[in-house]
Each structure stands twice: as C-alpha cells, then as structure tokens.
Coordinates of C-alpha atoms and ligand atoms in Angstrom, one line a residue:
M1 CA -24.5 -6.5 -4.3
S2 CA -27.5 -4.2 -4.6
T3 CA -27.1 -0.7 -6.1
T4 CA -28.9 1.8 -8.4
S5 CA -26.7 2.3 -11.3
V6 CA -27.2 5.9 -12.7
A7 CA -25.1 5.7 -15.9
R8 CA -23.0 3.2 -17.8
N9 CA -19.1 3.3 -17.9
E10 CA -18.8 5.2 -21.1
E11 CA -21.0 8.0 -20.1
L12 CA -19.5 8.2 -16.7
L13 CA -16.0 8.4 -18.2
A14 CA -16.9 11.3 -20.5
R15 CA -18.5 13.3 -17.7
A16 CA -15.6 12.4 -15.4
E17 CA -12.9 13.4 -17.8
A18 CA -14.6 16.8 -18.2
L19 CA -14.9 17.4 -14.5
M20 CA -11.7 15.8 -13.0
P21 CA -8.1 15.5 -14.2
G22 CA -8.0 12.2 -16.1
G23 CA -11.5 11.5 -14.8
V24 CA -10.2 10.2 -11.6
S25 CA -9.3 11.1 -7.9
S26 CA -5.9 9.4 -8.0
P27 CA -3.8 9.0 -11.1
V28 CA -3.2 5.3 -11.5
R29 CA -6.9 4.7 -11.6
A30 CA -7.2 6.3 -15.0
Y31 CA -5.7 3.2 -16.6
R32 CA -3.2 5.2 -18.6
A33 CA -0.5 2.6 -18.2
V34 CA -2.7 -0.4 -19.4
G35 CA -4.9 1.2 -21.9
G36 CA -8.6 0.8 -22.1
H37 CA -11.1 2.5 -19.7
P38 CA -11.4 2.1 -16.0
P39 CA -14.6 0.4 -15.0
F40 CA -16.7 2.6 -12.8
I41 CA -17.4 0.5 -9.7
V42 CA -21.0 0.6 -8.3
A43 CA -20.8 -2.1 -5.6
G44 CA -18.5 -4.6 -3.9
E45 CA -19.2 -7.6 -1.9
G46 CA -16.6 -10.0 -0.6
C47 CA -13.8 -10.5 -3.2
R48 CA -15.9 -9.1 -6.1
V49 CA -16.9 -5.7 -7.4
R50 CA -19.5 -4.8 -10.1
D51 CA -19.2 -2.0 -12.5
A52 CA -21.7 0.5 -14.0
D53 CA -22.2 -1.9 -17.0
G54 CA -23.2 -4.7 -14.7
R55 CA -20.0 -6.7 -15.2
T56 CA -18.6 -8.4 -12.1
F57 CA -14.8 -8.9 -11.4
V58 CA -12.7 -10.8 -8.9
D59 CA -11.0 -7.8 -7.3
L60 CA -7.3 -7.8 -6.5
V61 CA -7.1 -4.1 -5.9
C62 CA -9.1 -4.3 -2.8
S63 CA -9.0 -0.5 -2.5
W64 CA -5.1 -0.8 -2.6
G65 CA -4.9 -2.6 0.6
P66 CA -7.4 -1.5 3.3
L67 CA -10.0 -4.2 2.5
I68 CA -8.3 -7.1 4.1
A69 CA -11.7 -8.4 5.1
G70 CA -13.1 -7.9 1.7
H71 CA -15.8 -5.6 0.4
A72 CA -18.7 -4.7 2.7
H73 CA -17.8 -7.2 5.4
P74 CA -21.0 -7.5 7.6
A75 CA -19.1 -6.7 10.9
V76 CA -17.5 -3.7 9.3
V77 CA -20.7 -2.5 7.8
A78 CA -22.6 -2.9 11.1
A79 CA -19.9 -1.0 12.9
I80 CA -20.1 1.9 10.5
E81 CA -24.0 1.9 10.5
R82 CA -24.0 1.9 14.3
Q83 CA -21.6 4.8 14.6
A84 CA -23.3 6.8 11.8
R85 CA -26.5 6.8 13.7
L86 CA -24.5 8.4 16.7
G87 CA -22.9 11.0 14.5
T88 CA -20.2 11.1 11.8
S89 CA -17.6 13.5 13.3
Y90 CA -17.4 15.5 16.5
G91 CA -14.1 17.3 16.4
A92 CA -13.6 16.0 19.9
P93 CA -12.1 12.9 21.6
T94 CA -14.0 9.7 21.3
P95 CA -13.9 6.3 23.1
L96 CA -13.4 4.7 19.8
E97 CA -10.1 6.2 19.1
V98 CA -8.9 5.3 22.5
E99 CA -9.8 1.6 21.8
L100 CA -8.1 1.7 18.4
A101 CA -5.0 3.3 19.8
A102 CA -4.9 0.6 22.4
E103 CA -5.2 -2.2 19.8
V104 CA -2.5 -0.6 17.6
V105 CA 0.0 0.1 20.5
A106 CA -0.5 -3.5 21.8
A107 CA 0.1 -5.1 18.4
V108 CA 3.0 -3.0 16.9
P109 CA 6.1 -3.8 18.8
S110 CA 7.9 -0.3 18.5
L111 CA 4.9 1.8 19.4
E112 CA 4.0 3.3 22.9
M113 CA 1.9 6.2 21.6
V114 CA 0.1 6.9 18.4
R115 CA -1.6 9.9 16.7
F116 CA -4.4 9.3 14.2
V117 CA -4.5 11.3 10.9
S118 CA -6.6 10.9 7.7
S119 CA -4.3 9.4 5.2
G120 CA -0.9 7.6 4.7
T121 CA 0.4 10.8 3.1
E122 CA -0.4 12.8 6.2
A123 CA 1.1 10.1 8.4
A124 CA 4.4 10.1 6.5
M125 CA 4.5 13.9 6.3
S126 CA 4.1 14.1 10.1
A127 CA 6.6 11.4 10.7
L128 CA 9.2 13.4 8.9
R129 CA 8.4 16.6 10.7
L130 CA 8.7 14.6 14.0
A131 CA 12.0 13.2 13.0
R132 CA 13.3 16.7 12.1
A133 CA 11.9 18.1 15.3
A134 CA 13.6 15.4 17.3
T135 CA 16.9 15.6 15.6
G136 CA 17.1 19.1 14.6
R137 CA 18.4 17.9 11.3
A138 CA 16.9 18.6 7.8
A139 CA 18.1 15.9 5.4
I140 CA 16.2 12.6 4.9
L141 CA 17.1 9.5 2.9
K142 CA 14.6 7.4 1.1
F143 CA 14.8 4.6 -1.4
A144 CA 14.1 4.7 -5.2
G145 CA 10.8 2.9 -5.8
C146 CA 9.5 3.4 -2.3
Y147 CA 6.3 5.5 -2.0
H148 CA 5.3 7.4 1.2
G149 CA 2.5 9.4 -0.1
H150 CA 2.6 12.6 -2.0
A151 CA 4.2 15.1 0.5
D152 CA 6.7 17.3 -1.3
A153 CA 9.8 15.9 0.5
L154 CA 8.9 12.4 -0.4
L155 CA 8.1 12.6 -4.1
S156 CA 11.5 11.9 -5.5
K157 CA 11.8 8.5 -7.4
A158 CA 8.7 7.5 -5.5
G159 CA 7.5 4.4 -7.3
S160 CA 3.8 3.8 -7.5
G161 CA 1.9 6.2 -9.7
L162 CA 5.0 8.2 -10.6
A163 CA 6.8 5.1 -11.8
T164 CA 3.6 4.1 -13.6
L165 CA 3.4 7.4 -15.4
G166 CA 7.2 7.6 -15.9
L167 CA 7.7 10.7 -13.7
P168 CA 11.0 11.0 -11.8
G169 CA 9.3 13.4 -9.3
S170 CA 6.6 16.1 -9.3
A171 CA 6.4 19.5 -10.7
G172 CA 5.7 22.0 -8.0
V173 CA 8.3 20.8 -5.5
T174 CA 10.7 23.5 -4.9
P175 CA 14.5 22.7 -5.4
E176 CA 15.1 23.6 -1.8
T177 CA 12.7 21.0 -0.6
A178 CA 14.0 18.4 -3.1
A179 CA 17.6 19.1 -2.0
D180 CA 16.9 17.7 1.5
T181 CA 15.8 14.4 0.1
I182 CA 18.6 11.9 -0.8
T183 CA 17.6 8.8 -2.7
V184 CA 19.5 5.5 -2.9
A185 CA 18.6 2.1 -4.3
Y186 CA 16.4 -0.2 -2.1
N187 CA 18.2 -3.1 -0.5
D188 CA 21.5 -1.2 -0.8
A189 CA 22.6 -0.8 2.7
S190 CA 26.2 0.4 1.9
A191 CA 24.8 3.2 -0.1
V192 CA 22.9 4.2 2.9
R193 CA 26.1 4.0 5.1
D194 CA 28.0 6.2 2.7
V195 CA 25.3 8.9 2.8
A196 CA 24.7 8.7 6.5
E197 CA 28.4 9.1 7.3
R198 CA 28.6 12.2 5.2
V199 CA 25.3 13.9 5.8
P200 CA 23.6 14.4 9.2
L201 CA 20.2 12.7 8.4
A202 CA 17.0 13.3 10.4
A203 CA 15.5 10.1 9.1
I204 CA 16.0 7.0 7.1
V205 CA 12.6 6.3 5.6
V206 CA 11.7 2.9 4.2
E207 CA 8.9 0.5 3.3
P208 CA 10.2 -2.5 5.2
F209 CA 8.7 -4.7 2.5
A210 CA 8.4 -2.4 -0.6
G211 CA 4.9 -2.5 -2.1
N212 CA 5.0 0.4 -4.5
M213 CA 7.4 -0.8 -7.2
G214 CA 5.5 -4.2 -7.0
C215 CA 6.1 -6.5 -4.2
V216 CA 9.8 -6.3 -3.2
P217 CA 10.8 -8.0 0.0
P218 CA 14.0 -6.7 1.9
Q219 CA 17.2 -8.8 1.4
P220 CA 18.3 -10.6 4.5
G221 CA 20.1 -8.3 6.9
F222 CA 19.1 -5.1 5.0
L223 CA 16.7 -3.7 7.6
E224 CA 18.9 -4.8 10.5
E225 CA 21.8 -2.9 8.8
L226 CA 19.6 0.3 8.5
R227 CA 18.9 0.0 12.3
R228 CA 22.7 -0.1 12.9
I229 CA 23.4 2.8 10.6
A230 CA 20.7 4.8 12.2
D231 CA 22.0 4.1 15.6
A232 CA 25.6 4.9 14.7
T233 CA 24.8 8.2 13.0
G234 CA 21.9 9.6 15.1
A235 CA 19.4 9.3 12.3
L236 CA 15.9 8.1 13.2
L237 CA 14.6 5.0 11.4
V238 CA 11.1 5.3 10.0
F239 CA 9.2 2.2 8.8
D240 CA 6.3 3.1 6.5
E241 CA 3.9 0.3 7.3
V242 CA 1.0 1.9 5.5
I243 CA 0.7 -1.2 3.4
T244 CA 2.3 -3.9 5.6
G245 CA 0.8 -2.8 9.0
F246 CA -1.8 -5.4 10.1
R247 CA -1.3 -7.0 6.7
L248 CA 1.8 -9.2 6.9
A249 CA 1.1 -9.8 10.5
R250 CA -0.7 -8.0 13.4
G251 CA 2.4 -6.4 14.4
G252 CA 3.4 -5.5 10.9
A253 CA 6.7 -6.2 9.0
Q254 CA 8.6 -5.1 12.1
S255 CA 7.2 -8.0 14.1
I256 CA 8.3 -10.4 11.3
V257 CA 11.9 -9.1 10.9
G258 CA 12.4 -8.2 14.5
V259 CA 13.8 -4.8 13.7
R260 CA 12.4 -1.8 15.7
P261 CA 12.0 1.5 13.9
D262 CA 12.0 4.8 15.9
I263 CA 8.8 6.0 14.1
T264 CA 6.2 3.9 12.3
T265 CA 3.5 5.0 9.9
L266 CA 0.2 3.2 9.5
G267 CA -2.9 3.5 7.3
K268 CA -5.1 1.4 5.1
V269 CA -6.0 -1.7 7.1
I270 CA -6.4 0.2 10.4
G271 CA -9.3 2.2 8.9
G272 CA -11.2 -0.8 7.4
G273 CA -11.7 1.0 4.1
L274 CA -12.4 4.5 5.5
P275 CA -9.8 7.3 5.2
V276 CA -7.2 6.8 8.0
G277 CA -3.5 7.2 8.7
A278 CA -1.5 7.0 11.9
Y279 CA 2.0 7.6 13.1
G280 CA 3.5 6.5 16.3
A281 CA 6.8 6.0 18.2
S282 CA 8.1 5.7 21.8
R283 CA 6.5 7.9 24.5
A284 CA 9.7 10.0 24.5
L285 CA 9.5 10.8 20.8
M286 CA 5.7 11.3 20.8
S287 CA 6.0 13.8 23.6
Q288 CA 7.5 16.1 20.9
V289 CA 4.0 16.2 19.3
A290 CA 1.6 19.0 20.2
P291 CA 0.0 19.7 22.8
L292 CA 2.8 17.7 24.7
G293 CA 5.7 19.2 22.7
P294 CA 6.7 21.7 20.0
M295 CA 6.0 19.8 16.8
Y296 CA 2.6 20.9 15.5
Q297 CA 0.2 18.7 13.6
A298 CA -3.7 18.6 13.6
G299 CA -6.7 17.6 11.5
T300 CA -10.5 18.4 11.5
L301 CA -11.3 14.7 10.7
S302 CA -8.4 13.1 12.5
G303 CA -9.6 10.1 14.5
N304 CA -12.8 10.2 12.7
P305 CA -15.4 8.0 14.5
L306 CA -16.6 6.2 11.4
A307 CA -12.9 5.3 10.4
M308 CA -12.2 4.3 14.0
A309 CA -15.2 2.0 14.2
A310 CA -14.5 0.4 10.8
G311 CA -10.9 0.0 11.8
L312 CA -11.7 -1.6 15.1
A313 CA -14.2 -4.0 13.5
T314 CA -11.6 -5.0 10.9
L315 CA -8.7 -5.5 13.4
R316 CA -11.1 -7.8 15.5
L317 CA -11.3 -10.2 12.5
L318 CA -7.6 -10.4 12.4
D319 CA -6.7 -13.3 14.6
D320 CA -3.9 -15.9 14.0
G321 CA -6.3 -18.0 11.9
A322 CA -6.9 -15.0 9.6
Y323 CA -3.2 -14.5 8.9
A324 CA -2.8 -18.3 8.4
R325 CA -5.7 -18.1 5.8
L326 CA -4.1 -15.1 4.1
E327 CA -0.8 -16.8 3.8
A328 CA -2.3 -20.0 2.5
A329 CA -4.3 -18.1 -0.2
G330 CA -1.1 -16.2 -1.1
A331 CA 1.0 -19.3 -1.4
W332 CA -1.7 -21.1 -3.4
L333 CA -2.0 -18.3 -5.8
E334 CA 1.7 -17.9 -6.1
A335 CA 2.1 -21.7 -7.0
G336 CA -0.8 -21.4 -9.5
L337 CA 0.7 -18.3 -11.2
N338 CA 4.1 -20.0 -11.4
D339 CA 2.6 -22.9 -13.0
A340 CA 0.7 -20.8 -15.5
I341 CA 4.0 -18.9 -16.2
R342 CA 5.9 -22.2 -16.9
S343 CA 3.2 -23.6 -19.1
S344 CA 2.9 -20.4 -21.2
G345 CA 6.7 -19.8 -21.5
A346 CA 6.2 -16.2 -20.4
R347 CA 9.2 -14.3 -19.3
A348 CA 7.7 -13.5 -15.9
R349 CA 8.2 -14.1 -12.2
V350 CA 6.1 -13.8 -9.1
Q351 CA 7.2 -12.2 -5.9
R352 CA 5.1 -12.4 -2.8
A353 CA 4.9 -11.5 0.9
G354 CA 1.9 -13.1 2.5
S355 CA -1.2 -11.6 0.9
L356 CA 0.8 -9.1 -1.3
L357 CA 2.0 -10.3 -4.6
T358 CA 3.1 -9.1 -8.0
L359 CA 3.6 -10.9 -11.3
F360 CA 6.5 -9.0 -12.9
F361 CA 7.1 -9.4 -16.6
T362 CA 10.9 -9.9 -16.2
D363 CA 13.0 -12.9 -15.4
R364 CA 15.2 -10.9 -13.2
V365 CA 14.9 -11.1 -9.4
V366 CA 13.5 -7.8 -8.4
R367 CA 15.5 -6.3 -5.5
D368 CA 15.1 -2.6 -6.4
E369 CA 13.5 -0.1 -8.7
D370 CA 16.1 -0.7 -11.6
D371 CA 15.2 -4.4 -11.5
A372 CA 11.5 -3.6 -11.5
M373 CA 12.1 -1.3 -14.5
T374 CA 13.3 -4.2 -16.6
S375 CA 9.8 -5.5 -16.6
D376 CA 8.0 -5.5 -20.0
R377 CA 5.3 -2.9 -19.4
E378 CA 3.6 -3.4 -22.6
R379 CA 3.2 -7.1 -21.9
F380 CA 1.8 -6.3 -18.4
A381 CA -0.6 -3.9 -20.1
A382 CA -1.8 -6.7 -22.5
F383 CA -2.0 -9.1 -19.5
H384 CA -4.0 -6.7 -17.5
R385 CA -6.5 -6.1 -20.4
A386 CA -6.7 -9.9 -20.9
M387 CA -7.4 -10.5 -17.3
L388 CA -10.1 -7.7 -17.1
R389 CA -11.8 -9.4 -20.1
R390 CA -11.8 -12.7 -18.2
G391 CA -13.3 -11.1 -15.1
V392 CA -10.3 -10.4 -12.9
M393 CA -9.4 -6.9 -11.9
L394 CA -5.7 -6.3 -11.3
P395 CA -4.1 -3.1 -10.1
P396 CA -3.6 -1.1 -13.4
S397 CA 0.2 -0.9 -13.1
Q398 CA 3.2 -3.3 -13.2
F399 CA 4.5 -1.3 -10.1
E400 CA 1.8 -2.2 -7.6
C401 CA 0.9 -5.2 -5.6
W402 CA -2.1 -7.4 -5.9
F403 CA -4.0 -7.4 -2.5
L404 CA -5.7 -10.6 -1.3
S405 CA -8.4 -10.5 1.3
L406 CA -10.0 -13.0 3.7
A407 CA -12.9 -13.1 1.2
H408 CA -10.7 -14.5 -1.6
D409 CA -12.1 -18.0 -1.3
D410 CA -10.9 -21.1 -3.3
P411 CA -13.3 -20.7 -6.2
A412 CA -12.1 -17.0 -6.6
L413 CA -8.4 -18.1 -6.4
E414 CA -9.1 -20.7 -9.0
E415 CA -10.8 -18.2 -11.3
I416 CA -7.7 -15.9 -11.1
V417 CA -5.4 -18.8 -11.9
T418 CA -7.6 -20.0 -14.8
A419 CA -7.7 -16.5 -16.2
A420 CA -4.0 -16.0 -15.8
R421 CA -3.2 -19.3 -17.5
A422 CA -5.3 -18.1 -20.6
S423 CA -4.1 -14.6 -20.5
L424 CA -0.5 -15.5 -20.2
K425 CA -0.8 -17.8 -23.2
E426 CA -2.5 -15.0 -25.1
V427 CA 0.2 -12.3 -24.4
T428 CA 3.2 -14.6 -24.9
P429 CA 4.5 -14.7 -28.4
Ligands
LIG501 N1 -0.6 4.6 -6.2 C1 -1.6 4.4 -5.2 C2 -1.2 3.0 -4.5 N2 0.1 2.7 -4.3 C3 -2.9 4.4 -5.8 C4 -4.0 4.7 -4.8 C5 -5.3 4.9 -5.4 O1 -5.4 5.3 -6.6 O2 -6.3 4.7 -4.7

C-alpha cells in the first residue's frame, strides 16, 4: 500500500467540510449516524485500507460492493493500466463493451441485451423509463427500505442513506412525481396484489435480496408471487441487482431463486470498482431503447473503456471456486459473530446472504423496514466506533450490508470476530 499522504484526517475533514456538503461525496460517508469522524482513505490493498493518519483497517465497506476481488487486485489494476495507456474514453463503441455485454448476457438468465450506463442510479432510472415506455403506464410500486439510487421517482422510503439520516424521502421531488410511486412493505406480496389489482402499474421494482435496510433476504415464495402478480396485471417486474448481480452468484439473485424479471439493473461488481451501471432485458423490450426504439437514454461516459476493462478483469476472477470461497467466508463470519453475540449477551442477530451480511441490534427477525427500524441504532453506533478503534471498518450505518471480498482471508476474518467479541462486550450493558 504505497501512497503519498498530503494531510492528516483532521485537517482533511476541516477542508472537506468547507468545500463539500458534510465533507463528503455521498451522505452516509459523513459518519453522522455513528459519530466520530470518517477516516480519509489514502490506499487500499486486498481486504485492508489505510487512512491519512497511517492507521490500517480490515475493510468491510469494500466501496459498498464493487470490490468483490478486494482492493487493487493485480489483474484489475493491470487491465486498467493497459487500457489507460490506450486512452480513457472515446465516446465511440469499443471491443471491451462488446466483451462485457457478452459476459453479462451469458451469465444473467433473463438478459438478451444490455445497455451500459455510469451508475446504479442511472440504471434504475432508465429501467423505469423503459417500463413506462413499454407499458404506456405511469405508476410504479416499490418496497419500503429498498434503495434504487436517487432518481426522483425512487426516493420514497428508500432505505440506505435516507433511513440512516431519518429522511422519509427527499426535498425537491415534486408531488406529481411522488404520486406515481406507491410503496408497500418488503416481503408483503398480498399488499402488492391489492395495489396491482387497483392501479395499472408500469413496474414492480424490487431488490431480490434487499441490501439497503441491512441484509434482508426474500421470504420463500415472495419473488415468485411478484412474478405471478406482474404477469396477471401487465406490470413489468424489475429486479434491482446492483448489489446482488455477480455477487450472490454469477447469474445474480435471479439465478438462485429461479424467478425471471422482465428488466434487470446491474452495477457495482460489473465495473470492478470503476463507475458503471447497466440495465437489460429481453431483445423485444430492449428494442424500445434508442436508436432501435423511442425510449431515449444516452451518456458521454457510458461503456467507459476503463470501467469495461476493470469489470471484465473482475468477472474473469469469478469462477465457481470464487463463489464457494465467498460463501465459506460469509458462513464462517456469521458463525463467529453469532458466537460473539451469545457470549456477550447482546440483543442482536446476524442476517446473511453469501458475502453480504448485517449485524442488527434487534432480536426480531428482520423481514422488512419496520423490523429493521426496531434495531438499537445508538448501540450500533457505539459498536461501530468500538470496531473502528480495533481496526475494523464497518459501513457507518445499521442499514447497510457488510461486504466480503475474495481478499478477506482467514487472518482477516479472525481479526473481525476477535474485534466483534470485544466490541459487543463493551457495548452490552
Ligand atoms: N448508501 C449508499 C450505499 N447503499 C452509499 C454509497 C456511498 O456512499 O458510496
């Protein structure tokens, strides 16, 4: 991890706060929910990051998901370097995006065509536009606690940073826009049926495994029921696989649960740590997208060659063995944390899907946002600070997942559990 550090955390924070809202480029990073100050990161290698004060941490943020191979994986760095020497952006088609599109379409069961964009937000916004273009309907249904980026139509009860900051939605979204978005509880298929039978829905948008109110897997039959409701009412089913795509399995959550959405959004892992997003569907649906059809969507940096190169290099690391290692690491960590919870007497529980995991400070099974909200957030904040002091960097919110990577080796996992054992004891009265 070599770097030149220009300033220490405190000085950086003062400058950052004067220059950027909250001193950050994305709100949760400001540590408002956990107290203390965010470390300014100057380098990452494998599963560790180093801050401007020279402290190192085992990293469970992993850039909020893209870094499934860990920080600065040599194959990913080499791919980026190779491409950077050939140019960073052309605003023209490249062979790399054809290759990445082929990999994505081959892996994700419901996809026949894909369009690359630059973020998950852009992917979700475009997926909605496509659903509306294809159905001629305006209303959409989403689930409380599911986050699909910050497009106006998707900011109601959106989990993630909004839940972290206690915001029900965002100022600046017009009532007309908000009126087209209907929100029901996650895992509540009968509420979806009630709405879909009354309101002509363009789309039912869902995180197939929710990852933005902490890790909340779907209840058995929930996604299958959404498929049936969509088919019966003419709505399109949209799976937001920005977090789960290429993380839970190569084919994403849809390949695990065996439910085919009409439209899928992707991001994070497919860009290997560079800004990327994608949306895709059947050939017939994607034929609505310009220049084939009337739904317009475009982007200067869409299909950016650096992001395509990093994504391809990352996907090439993700064979069956890689997913087996991620699952084993997740299971080991879950068991270790459960043991630490038991021995500390903490009122807490772990929920996990593969390499995604959340330690909730509640004893209630978390099936939806209301359950997640029963978590003791002050206790989480104290736990977060205690873990940071012990060299483990968790996402600074109760409502985010911990992300494991292929670089989280046995010593790192043991460090996490040792730190959790001591931290849980410390924060449990
Ligand atoms: N709330 C975002 C993840 N669910 C945070 C992203 C970021 O700060 O980078």
